[in-house]
Coordinates of C-alpha atoms in Angstrom, one line a residue:
Chain A
M25 CA -86.9 12.5 -116.7
P26 CA -88.1 12.2 -120.3
V27 CA -91.2 14.3 -120.9
D28 CA -93.7 13.7 -123.8
T29 CA -93.7 17.0 -125.7
K30 CA -95.7 15.9 -128.7
R31 CA -99.1 15.6 -126.9
V32 CA -101.1 18.4 -125.3
R33 CA -101.5 17.5 -121.7
G34 CA -104.0 18.9 -119.2
P35 CA -103.0 21.9 -116.9
E36 CA -100.7 21.1 -114.0
E37 CA -103.4 21.4 -111.3
S38 CA -105.8 18.9 -113.0
Q39 CA -106.5 15.7 -111.1
S40 CA -107.7 12.4 -112.4
P41 CA -111.5 11.9 -111.8
V42 CA -110.6 8.5 -110.4
L43 CA -109.6 10.2 -107.2
F44 CA -113.1 11.5 -106.6
L45 CA -114.8 8.1 -106.9
P46 CA -116.5 6.9 -103.6
P47 CA -114.3 4.3 -101.9
S48 CA -117.0 1.6 -102.1
T49 CA -116.6 1.2 -105.9
Q50 CA -112.8 0.9 -105.4
S51 CA -112.7 -1.9 -103.0
P52 CA -112.9 -5.5 -104.1
A53 CA -116.3 -7.3 -103.9
G54 CA -115.0 -10.4 -102.3
R55 CA -115.0 -13.9 -103.6
S56 CA -117.9 -15.4 -101.8
G57 CA -121.2 -15.9 -103.4
Q58 CA -122.7 -18.1 -106.0
G59 CA -120.8 -18.5 -109.2
A60 CA -117.9 -16.5 -108.0
R61 CA -114.6 -18.2 -108.0
G62 CA -112.9 -19.6 -104.9
N63 CA -109.8 -18.1 -103.3
A64 CA -107.5 -20.7 -104.8
D65 CA -109.0 -20.7 -108.3
I66 CA -107.3 -19.1 -111.2
R67 CA -109.4 -17.3 -113.7
P68 CA -110.4 -19.2 -116.9
V69 CA -107.8 -18.6 -119.5
F70 CA -108.2 -18.2 -123.3
T71 CA -105.1 -18.4 -125.3
R72 CA -104.0 -18.7 -128.9
C73 CA -100.7 -18.7 -130.8
G74 CA -99.7 -17.3 -134.2
L75 CA -101.8 -14.2 -134.7
V76 CA -99.1 -11.7 -135.6
S77 CA -98.1 -12.6 -139.2
Q78 CA -95.0 -10.5 -139.3
A79 CA -93.5 -11.9 -136.1
K80 CA -91.6 -15.2 -135.9
G81 CA -93.9 -16.3 -133.1
S82 CA -96.7 -14.7 -131.2
S83 CA -99.4 -15.4 -128.7
Y84 CA -102.4 -13.8 -127.1
L85 CA -103.7 -14.5 -123.6
E86 CA -106.9 -13.5 -121.9
A87 CA -107.5 -14.2 -118.2
G88 CA -110.7 -12.5 -116.9
N89 CA -110.3 -9.0 -118.3
T90 CA -106.5 -9.0 -118.6
K91 CA -105.5 -9.1 -122.2
I92 CA -101.9 -9.6 -123.2
I93 CA -100.3 -10.0 -126.6
C94 CA -96.7 -11.1 -127.1
S95 CA -94.5 -11.3 -130.2
V96 CA -91.1 -12.8 -130.6
Y97 CA -88.5 -11.7 -133.2
G98 CA -85.3 -13.5 -133.8
P99 CA -82.8 -14.9 -133.6
R100 CA -81.3 -11.8 -135.1
E101 CA -77.8 -10.4 -135.6
I102 CA -76.5 -8.5 -132.6
E103 CA -75.6 -4.8 -133.0
R104 CA -73.0 -4.6 -130.3
K105 CA -70.6 -7.5 -130.0
D106 CA -69.3 -8.4 -126.5
E107 CA -67.1 -11.2 -125.7
T108 CA -69.8 -13.1 -123.9
D109 CA -72.0 -13.0 -127.0
M110 CA -69.6 -15.3 -128.8
K111 CA -70.7 -18.3 -126.7
S112 CA -74.4 -17.7 -126.1
G113 CA -77.2 -15.6 -127.4
R114 CA -79.0 -12.7 -125.7
L115 CA -82.6 -12.4 -124.7
V116 CA -84.1 -8.9 -124.8
C117 CA -87.5 -8.4 -123.2
D118 CA -89.7 -5.3 -123.6
F119 CA -92.7 -5.0 -121.4
R120 CA -95.2 -2.2 -122.3
L121 CA -98.5 -1.2 -121.0
A122 CA -100.8 0.5 -123.5
P123 CA -101.9 3.9 -122.3
F124 CA -105.5 2.9 -122.2
S125 CA -104.9 -0.3 -120.3
C126 CA -105.2 1.0 -116.8
R127 CA -107.8 3.0 -115.0
K128 CA -105.7 6.1 -115.2
R129 CA -104.1 7.0 -118.6
G130 CA -100.5 6.0 -118.7
A131 CA -97.7 7.6 -120.7
W132 CA -96.3 6.2 -123.9
I133 CA -92.7 6.7 -122.7
Q134 CA -91.5 3.8 -120.7
G135 CA -91.6 4.6 -117.0
S136 CA -89.6 3.1 -114.3
E137 CA -92.3 0.5 -113.4
E138 CA -92.3 -0.8 -117.0
R139 CA -88.5 -1.1 -116.9
D140 CA -88.8 -3.0 -113.7
L141 CA -91.3 -5.3 -115.2
S142 CA -89.2 -5.8 -118.3
L143 CA -86.3 -6.8 -116.1
A144 CA -88.4 -9.2 -114.1
L145 CA -89.7 -10.8 -117.3
L146 CA -86.2 -11.2 -118.6
E147 CA -85.0 -12.8 -115.4
S148 CA -87.9 -15.2 -115.4
M149 CA -87.5 -16.2 -119.1
Q150 CA -83.8 -16.6 -119.3
P151 CA -83.4 -19.9 -117.4
G152 CA -86.0 -21.5 -119.8
V153 CA -84.4 -20.6 -123.1
C154 CA -81.5 -22.6 -124.6
L155 CA -79.4 -19.5 -125.3
H156 CA -76.2 -21.5 -125.9
R157 CA -77.8 -22.8 -129.1
Y158 CA -78.0 -19.3 -130.6
P159 CA -74.5 -17.8 -130.3
R160 CA -73.9 -14.2 -131.5
S161 CA -77.7 -13.6 -131.9
Q162 CA -80.4 -11.9 -130.0
I163 CA -84.0 -12.9 -129.5
E164 CA -86.5 -10.1 -128.9
V165 CA -89.6 -10.7 -126.8
N166 CA -92.1 -7.8 -126.9
V167 CA -95.1 -8.0 -124.5
M168 CA -97.9 -5.5 -124.7
V169 CA -100.7 -5.3 -122.1
L170 CA -103.9 -4.3 -123.8
E171 CA -106.0 -4.3 -120.6
N172 CA -104.7 -4.5 -117.1
D173 CA -107.1 -6.4 -114.8
G174 CA -104.5 -7.7 -112.4
S175 CA -101.6 -10.3 -112.5
I176 CA -100.0 -8.8 -115.6
L177 CA -96.5 -10.0 -114.9
A178 CA -97.5 -13.6 -114.2
H179 CA -99.7 -13.8 -117.3
A180 CA -97.0 -12.0 -119.4
V181 CA -94.5 -14.7 -118.5
T182 CA -96.9 -17.5 -119.7
C183 CA -97.8 -15.6 -122.8
A184 CA -94.1 -15.0 -123.6
S185 CA -93.1 -18.6 -123.3
M186 CA -96.0 -19.6 -125.6
A187 CA -94.8 -17.1 -128.1
L188 CA -91.2 -18.4 -127.9
A189 CA -92.6 -21.9 -128.4
D190 CA -94.6 -20.7 -131.4
A191 CA -91.4 -19.1 -132.8
G192 CA -89.6 -22.4 -132.6
I193 CA -87.0 -21.2 -130.2
E194 CA -85.4 -24.1 -128.3
M195 CA -86.3 -24.1 -124.6
Y196 CA -85.6 -26.4 -121.7
D197 CA -89.2 -26.1 -120.5
L198 CA -92.1 -23.7 -120.7
V199 CA -92.1 -20.9 -118.1
L200 CA -95.5 -20.4 -116.4
G201 CA -96.4 -17.6 -114.1
C202 CA -98.9 -17.3 -111.2
S203 CA -99.5 -14.5 -108.8
L204 CA -101.2 -14.2 -105.4
R205 CA -102.5 -11.6 -103.1
Q206 CA -102.4 -12.1 -99.3
D207 CA -105.2 -10.0 -97.8
G208 CA -105.3 -10.6 -94.1
D209 CA -106.3 -14.2 -93.8
A210 CA -107.5 -14.6 -97.4
C211 CA -105.1 -16.0 -99.9
L212 CA -106.4 -14.9 -103.3
V213 CA -104.8 -16.6 -106.3
D214 CA -104.7 -14.7 -109.7
P215 CA -106.1 -11.4 -108.3
D216 CA -107.9 -8.9 -110.5
V217 CA -106.9 -5.2 -110.3
L218 CA -109.2 -4.3 -107.5
E219 CA -108.1 -7.3 -105.4
E220 CA -104.5 -6.4 -106.1
K221 CA -104.8 -2.9 -104.9
G222 CA -106.9 -3.8 -101.9
S223 CA -109.1 -1.4 -100.0
W224 CA -107.7 2.0 -99.2
Q225 CA -106.9 1.1 -95.6
S226 CA -105.2 -2.2 -96.4
G227 CA -101.7 -0.7 -96.1
Y228 CA -102.0 -0.6 -92.4
E229 CA -103.5 -4.0 -91.8
E230 CA -101.6 -7.1 -90.8
N231 CA -100.5 -9.8 -93.2
Q232 CA -100.7 -8.0 -96.6
G233 CA -98.6 -9.1 -99.4
R234 CA -98.3 -9.8 -103.1
V235 CA -96.3 -12.8 -104.6
T236 CA -95.6 -13.4 -108.3
L237 CA -93.8 -16.6 -109.2
A238 CA -92.5 -18.0 -112.5
L239 CA -92.0 -21.8 -112.6
L240 CA -90.5 -24.3 -115.0
P241 CA -93.1 -27.1 -114.3
N242 CA -91.4 -30.2 -115.6
L243 CA -88.0 -29.3 -114.0
G244 CA -89.6 -28.0 -110.9
Q245 CA -87.4 -25.0 -110.8
V246 CA -88.4 -21.5 -109.9
S247 CA -87.1 -19.0 -112.4
G248 CA -88.7 -15.8 -111.0
L249 CA -89.9 -14.7 -107.6
Q250 CA -91.1 -11.4 -106.3
A251 CA -92.8 -11.1 -103.0
D252 CA -93.7 -7.8 -101.4
G253 CA -95.3 -6.9 -98.2
E254 CA -94.8 -8.0 -94.6
M255 CA -96.6 -11.4 -94.3
R256 CA -96.8 -13.7 -91.4
E257 CA -94.1 -16.4 -90.8
D258 CA -95.8 -19.3 -92.4
A259 CA -97.7 -17.2 -95.0
L260 CA -94.8 -16.7 -97.4
P261 CA -93.9 -20.4 -97.9
A262 CA -97.6 -21.3 -98.2
A263 CA -98.1 -18.6 -100.7
V264 CA -95.1 -19.8 -102.8
R265 CA -96.5 -23.4 -102.7
T266 CA -100.0 -22.1 -103.7
C267 CA -98.5 -20.3 -106.7
I268 CA -96.6 -23.4 -107.8
D269 CA -99.9 -25.3 -107.7
G270 CA -101.6 -22.5 -109.7
C271 CA -98.9 -22.8 -112.4
H272 CA -99.4 -26.6 -112.6
K273 CA -103.2 -26.0 -113.1
M274 CA -102.4 -23.6 -116.0
Y275 CA -100.1 -26.1 -117.8
P276 CA -102.7 -28.2 -119.7
V277 CA -104.3 -25.1 -121.2
V278 CA -101.0 -23.8 -122.5
Q279 CA -100.0 -27.2 -123.8
Q280 CA -103.3 -27.5 -125.8
A281 CA -102.9 -24.0 -127.3
I282 CA -99.4 -24.8 -128.5
L283 CA -100.4 -28.2 -129.9
R284 CA -103.2 -26.5 -131.8
A285 CA -100.9 -23.9 -133.3
V286 CA -98.4 -26.6 -134.3
K287 CA -101.1 -28.7 -136.0
K288 CA -102.3 -25.6 -137.9
K289 CA -98.8 -24.7 -139.1
A290 CA -97.8 -28.2 -140.1
P291 CA -100.9 -30.3 -140.5
P292 CA -100.4 -34.0 -140.0
P293 CA -100.4 -36.0 -143.3
E294 CA -103.7 -37.4 -144.5
K295 CA -104.0 -41.1 -143.8
Chain B
M14 CA -72.8 -4.9 -112.3
A15 CA -69.1 -4.3 -112.6
S16 CA -67.8 -7.6 -114.0
V17 CA -64.7 -9.6 -113.2
Q18 CA -62.9 -12.0 -115.5
I19 CA -62.6 -15.3 -113.8
S20 CA -61.0 -18.5 -115.0
E21 CA -62.5 -22.0 -114.8
A22 CA -59.9 -23.1 -112.3
E23 CA -60.8 -20.2 -110.0
K24 CA -64.4 -21.0 -110.3
V25 CA -63.9 -24.6 -109.3
Y26 CA -61.7 -23.5 -106.3
I27 CA -64.4 -21.1 -105.1
M28 CA -67.2 -23.6 -105.5
H29 CA -65.3 -26.3 -103.7
G30 CA -64.7 -23.9 -100.9
V31 CA -68.3 -23.0 -100.6
R32 CA -69.2 -26.7 -100.5
D33 CA -66.9 -27.1 -97.5
D34 CA -68.2 -23.9 -95.8
L35 CA -64.8 -22.1 -96.2
R36 CA -64.7 -19.2 -98.6
V37 CA -61.7 -17.6 -100.3
D38 CA -61.1 -15.1 -97.5
G39 CA -61.7 -17.5 -94.7
R40 CA -65.3 -16.6 -93.9
G41 CA -68.1 -19.1 -93.4
C42 CA -71.1 -19.2 -95.7
E43 CA -73.2 -17.0 -93.4
D44 CA -70.6 -14.4 -92.3
Y45 CA -70.5 -10.8 -93.4
R46 CA -67.3 -8.9 -94.2
H47 CA -65.9 -6.4 -91.8
M48 CA -68.2 -3.3 -91.9
E49 CA -67.5 0.3 -91.1
I50 CA -70.4 2.6 -90.7
E51 CA -70.2 6.3 -90.1
T52 CA -73.1 8.8 -89.9
D53 CA -73.3 12.5 -90.4
V54 CA -70.5 12.7 -93.0
V55 CA -72.0 15.3 -95.2
S56 CA -73.0 18.5 -93.5
N57 CA -75.3 19.9 -96.2
T58 CA -77.7 17.1 -95.9
D59 CA -80.4 16.4 -93.3
G60 CA -79.0 13.0 -92.7
S61 CA -76.2 11.0 -94.2
A62 CA -74.3 7.8 -93.7
K63 CA -71.3 6.0 -95.3
V64 CA -70.9 2.2 -95.2
R65 CA -67.8 0.4 -96.2
M66 CA -68.0 -3.4 -96.5
G67 CA -64.8 -4.9 -97.8
H68 CA -64.1 -2.9 -100.9
T69 CA -67.8 -1.9 -101.4
D70 CA -68.3 1.8 -100.5
V71 CA -71.7 3.4 -100.4
L72 CA -72.6 6.9 -99.4
V73 CA -76.2 8.0 -98.7
G74 CA -77.5 11.5 -98.3
I75 CA -81.0 12.4 -97.3
K76 CA -82.6 15.8 -97.8
A77 CA -86.1 16.6 -96.7
E78 CA -88.3 19.0 -98.6
L79 CA -91.8 20.2 -98.3
R80 CA -94.1 19.1 -101.1
R81 CA -97.7 18.4 -101.9
P82 CA -98.6 14.9 -100.8
R83 CA -99.6 12.2 -103.3
P84 CA -103.3 12.7 -104.3
N85 CA -104.4 9.2 -103.3
V86 CA -102.8 9.3 -99.8
P87 CA -103.2 12.9 -98.6
D88 CA -102.1 12.3 -95.0
E89 CA -98.7 10.7 -95.7
G90 CA -95.3 11.8 -96.7
Y91 CA -93.1 9.7 -99.0
L92 CA -89.6 8.7 -99.9
E93 CA -87.9 9.1 -103.3
F94 CA -84.9 7.0 -104.1
F95 CA -82.2 7.7 -106.5
V96 CA -79.1 5.5 -107.0
D97 CA -76.1 7.0 -108.8
C98 CA -73.5 4.6 -110.1
S99 CA -70.7 7.0 -110.4
A100 CA -67.8 6.5 -112.8
N101 CA -65.6 6.4 -109.7
A102 CA -66.7 2.8 -109.1
T103 CA -65.7 1.4 -112.4
P104 CA -65.0 2.8 -115.9
E105 CA -68.0 0.9 -117.2
F106 CA -70.2 3.4 -115.4
E107 CA -69.0 6.4 -117.3
G108 CA -71.6 8.5 -118.9
R109 CA -74.9 6.6 -119.2
G110 CA -73.4 3.2 -118.6
G111 CA -74.4 3.1 -114.9
E112 CA -77.9 4.3 -115.6
E113 CA -79.4 0.9 -116.1
L114 CA -78.0 -0.5 -113.0
G115 CA -79.0 2.6 -111.1
V116 CA -82.6 2.3 -112.2
E117 CA -82.7 -1.3 -111.3
L118 CA -81.3 -0.6 -107.8
S119 CA -83.7 2.3 -107.2
N120 CA -86.8 0.3 -108.2
T121 CA -85.8 -2.4 -105.8
L122 CA -85.3 0.1 -103.0
Y123 CA -88.8 1.5 -103.6
K124 CA -90.3 -1.9 -103.2
V125 CA -88.4 -2.7 -100.0
F126 CA -88.6 0.6 -98.2
N127 CA -91.9 2.3 -99.2
S128 CA -94.1 0.1 -97.0
H129 CA -96.4 1.5 -94.3
R130 CA -95.1 -0.8 -91.7
S131 CA -91.4 0.0 -92.0
L132 CA -91.6 3.7 -91.7
D133 CA -94.4 5.7 -90.2
L134 CA -95.2 7.9 -93.2
R135 CA -98.0 9.7 -91.4
S136 CA -95.4 11.3 -89.1
L137 CA -94.1 13.1 -92.2
C138 CA -97.3 14.9 -92.9
V139 CA -97.5 18.6 -92.0
C140 CA -100.9 19.6 -93.3
P141 CA -103.1 16.8 -94.8
G142 CA -103.6 17.4 -98.5
E143 CA -101.3 20.4 -98.7
H144 CA -97.9 19.9 -97.3
C145 CA -95.8 17.0 -96.3
W146 CA -92.2 16.1 -96.0
V147 CA -90.6 14.2 -98.9
L148 CA -87.4 12.5 -98.1
Y149 CA -85.1 12.4 -101.1
V150 CA -82.7 9.5 -100.5
D151 CA -79.7 9.7 -102.8
V152 CA -77.3 6.8 -102.8
L153 CA -73.9 7.2 -104.3
L154 CA -71.8 4.1 -105.2
L155 CA -68.2 5.0 -104.6
Q156 CA -66.7 1.5 -105.0
C157 CA -68.2 -1.7 -106.2
D158 CA -67.1 -5.1 -104.8
G159 CA -70.3 -7.1 -104.8
N160 CA -73.2 -7.1 -102.4
L161 CA -74.5 -3.6 -103.2
F162 CA -78.0 -4.1 -101.8
D163 CA -76.9 -5.0 -98.3
A164 CA -74.5 -2.1 -98.0
M165 CA -77.2 0.3 -99.4
S166 CA -79.9 -0.9 -97.0
I167 CA -77.6 -0.6 -94.0
A168 CA -76.5 2.9 -95.1
I169 CA -80.1 4.0 -95.7
K170 CA -81.1 2.7 -92.3
A171 CA -78.2 4.6 -90.6
A172 CA -78.9 7.7 -92.6
L173 CA -82.6 7.7 -91.7
F174 CA -81.6 7.3 -88.0
N175 CA -79.3 10.3 -88.4
T176 CA -81.9 12.4 -90.2
R177 CA -83.0 15.6 -88.5
I178 CA -86.1 17.1 -90.0
P179 CA -86.8 20.7 -88.8
K180 CA -90.0 21.1 -86.9
V181 CA -92.5 23.3 -88.6
R182 CA -95.8 24.8 -87.5
V183 CA -98.7 25.7 -89.8
L184 CA -100.3 29.0 -88.8
E185 CA -103.6 30.2 -90.2
D186 CA -103.8 33.9 -90.8
E187 CA -106.9 36.1 -91.0
E188 CA -107.8 35.4 -94.6
G189 CA -107.6 31.7 -94.1
G190 CA -104.2 31.3 -95.9
K191 CA -101.7 29.0 -94.3
E192 CA -98.2 30.0 -93.4
I193 CA -95.4 27.7 -92.4
E194 CA -93.2 28.7 -89.6
L195 CA -89.9 27.2 -88.9
S196 CA -88.8 27.0 -85.3
D197 CA -85.9 29.3 -84.4
D198 CA -83.8 26.7 -82.6
P199 CA -81.7 24.8 -85.2
Y200 CA -81.6 21.8 -82.9
D201 CA -85.3 21.5 -82.5
C202 CA -86.0 18.7 -85.0
L203 CA -88.0 15.6 -85.7
R204 CA -86.3 12.3 -85.6
L205 CA -87.5 9.3 -87.4
R206 CA -88.3 6.0 -85.8
V207 CA -86.2 3.4 -87.6
D208 CA -87.1 0.4 -85.4
N209 CA -88.9 -1.4 -88.1
I210 CA -86.9 -0.6 -91.2
P211 CA -85.7 -3.7 -93.0
C212 CA -82.2 -4.6 -94.0
I213 CA -81.5 -6.5 -97.2
V214 CA -79.7 -9.9 -97.1
T215 CA -78.6 -11.1 -100.5
F216 CA -77.9 -14.8 -101.0
C217 CA -75.8 -16.0 -104.0
V218 CA -76.8 -19.5 -105.1
F219 CA -74.3 -22.0 -106.3
C220 CA -75.0 -25.3 -108.1
L221 CA -72.7 -28.0 -106.9
L222 CA -72.2 -31.6 -107.7
V223 CA -72.5 -32.9 -104.2
H224 CA -72.0 -36.6 -104.5
V225 CA -70.2 -38.9 -106.9
H226 CA -73.4 -40.0 -108.5
Q227 CA -73.9 -36.5 -110.0
Q228 CA -76.5 -35.2 -107.6
V229 CA -76.7 -31.4 -108.0
G230 CA -76.9 -29.6 -104.7
H231 CA -77.4 -26.0 -103.9
R232 CA -75.4 -24.0 -101.5
H233 CA -75.9 -20.3 -100.7
V234 CA -73.6 -17.7 -99.4
V235 CA -74.2 -14.4 -97.7
D236 CA -72.3 -11.2 -98.7
A237 CA -70.7 -12.5 -101.9
T238 CA -67.8 -10.7 -103.5
L239 CA -67.6 -10.0 -107.2
Q240 CA -65.6 -13.2 -107.8
E241 CA -68.2 -15.4 -106.0
K242 CA -71.0 -13.7 -107.8
A243 CA -69.4 -14.5 -111.2
C244 CA -69.6 -18.2 -110.3
S245 CA -73.1 -18.2 -109.1
A246 CA -76.3 -19.1 -110.9
A247 CA -78.7 -16.7 -109.3
S248 CA -79.2 -14.5 -106.3
L249 CA -82.1 -14.1 -103.9
L250 CA -82.7 -10.9 -102.1
V251 CA -84.5 -11.1 -98.7
A252 CA -85.4 -8.0 -96.8
V253 CA -85.8 -8.7 -93.1
T254 CA -87.0 -6.4 -90.3
P255 CA -85.5 -6.4 -86.8
R256 CA -88.3 -8.6 -85.5
G257 CA -87.5 -11.2 -88.0
A258 CA -90.4 -10.6 -90.5
V259 CA -89.6 -10.9 -94.2
T260 CA -90.9 -7.9 -96.1
C261 CA -89.6 -8.5 -99.6
V262 CA -88.2 -11.4 -101.6
R263 CA -86.8 -11.1 -105.1
K264 CA -84.9 -13.4 -107.3
L265 CA -82.2 -11.8 -109.3
G266 CA -79.9 -13.1 -112.0
A267 CA -80.2 -15.5 -115.0
G268 CA -80.5 -18.9 -113.3
S269 CA -83.3 -20.8 -111.7
L270 CA -83.8 -21.9 -108.1
D271 CA -85.2 -24.9 -106.3
P272 CA -88.4 -24.1 -104.3
D273 CA -86.8 -25.9 -101.3
S274 CA -83.7 -23.8 -101.3
I275 CA -85.9 -20.7 -101.5
F276 CA -87.6 -21.7 -98.2
E277 CA -84.2 -22.5 -96.7
M278 CA -82.8 -19.2 -97.7
T279 CA -85.8 -17.3 -96.3
E280 CA -85.2 -19.0 -92.9
T281 CA -81.5 -18.3 -93.0
G282 CA -82.3 -14.7 -94.1
K283 CA -84.4 -14.2 -91.0
R284 CA -81.7 -15.5 -88.8
V285 CA -78.9 -13.5 -90.4
G286 CA -81.0 -10.4 -90.7
K287 CA -81.9 -10.4 -87.0
A288 CA -78.2 -10.9 -86.1
L289 CA -77.4 -7.9 -88.3
H290 CA -80.0 -5.5 -86.9
A291 CA -79.2 -5.8 -83.2
P292 CA -75.5 -4.7 -83.3
L293 CA -76.3 -2.0 -85.9
M294 CA -78.9 -0.3 -83.7
E295 CA -76.6 -0.6 -80.7
L296 CA -73.8 1.0 -82.7
L297 CA -75.9 3.8 -83.9
Q298 CA -77.3 4.6 -80.4
K299 CA -73.8 4.5 -79.0
D300 CA -72.5 6.8 -81.7
E301 CA -75.4 9.2 -81.1
S302 CA -74.8 9.3 -77.4
L303 CA -71.2 10.4 -77.9
G304 CA -72.4 13.6 -79.2
K305 CA -69.6 16.2 -79.6
K306 CA -66.9 13.9 -78.4
R307 CA -67.4 11.7 -81.4
Q308 CA -64.3 11.3 -83.6
K309 CA -65.0 12.0 -87.2
V310 CA -63.2 9.7 -89.5
G311 CA -64.3 11.0 -92.9
F312 CA -63.4 9.6 -96.3
L313 CA -59.7 8.9 -96.2
A314 CA -59.5 6.1 -93.6

């Protein structure tokens, strides 16, 4: 396992102070109450394109406290030439969490969870991009999570497809992501990090699960699906349908952001 | 994954066969290949199993060690998975070539098996906060002919059934220090309850032109070979427990799926999974009951 030898780490027996917090601060507050969002509501999303000047395309997305930035480089010449690359291009996705993004400090070296997320992102984005239009090239998508407040994979998918659109890469459709947490009888869409983790005893309760879905809204095709946890019979199809609805709700916001970026890059002629 | 060169004519042949529910080797769309399972093949491990499904060969070895439990769950043990794609399987896996695939497989296994409801992790605890059993599950791919996940999950279940963890007692001495005492009888061990451990069913999805007026339909097959996988758009992995509950669903591959076919595949997965578990447990129990009279087949069959 690669070990970071450049930084001075604490002694082996040291434990994170997060472990000593009382359990009440670690369980989710619940979504009832005035002004709080309902179970099926996604958090309000702020998103803009075109902020990294060096990248071909880039986008920034904020949902609640989750902050994600994505930049796209390409199409570029491929280093290793395989036979399959002669006919279609390659998409390379890199998903990174900044060390200060989570409650507990993460390592700079890519752990197995980040590799898993990169692969999931790649599988979700590939059906949406017209790779056959870019033979012998590779398109790099780099996603960086600045603050992790839940649903990072789902929002990263949305952010990455906006960055690809901003870069002018040809796509069949935008890819939008939505995630859900099934906690007993409550079906929480777009959970924040406390809701995602659940209370400390939630592992033993019934009907606990997490679903993340990536959808191509106009084609109605699902390009990415990850569901974990033993849920009841009808809970899984219902959760998938709820995620599809959540993606459709996100679509107008994303459309507006892309239109705004396009108008800025190429302003319409004065009448 | 080990890849196979396949011509357009072969692709059309395979897809037409799938459309008519008759695959290249004569199976139906929901049939598994002939499976051979053997447990207790490696004597140095605490539990082991070898599964052979067509030309796919998977060997799982489990070793139990005493470690400190994870800080956020002090009264539970845990499992650590490692998948080794050996160069035996295909020359592509030589050196670090198989590492990427191995990491992908291990990560999926973590998601599928490390759930509280599948295995009672509390039974692996010896002394809360200080000692617990960690099961190191090492999977070795000997031959690769498609459908690795299914073979691995069956092998892991059989190996966990076969695992014998020595019984330990924690003794307190006068100064308050704790000592671990191993029981003298080598056959006095802890067996794991594998009743609720899921098995993975992988579906390969094909896009077919069903009618003359260009309507694209989807058909899915269970237990795809490498050739069938090369023609497919995407795969869906469904982990099913013996009671028919679905614990994990993942989409793999570079294509996209219809939401309706996802629901259909989950239903089929439940059915196929249940049908897979019952004979497996029966076989394992029968094998266990034979005891010393069991014929060991080993690696050369």
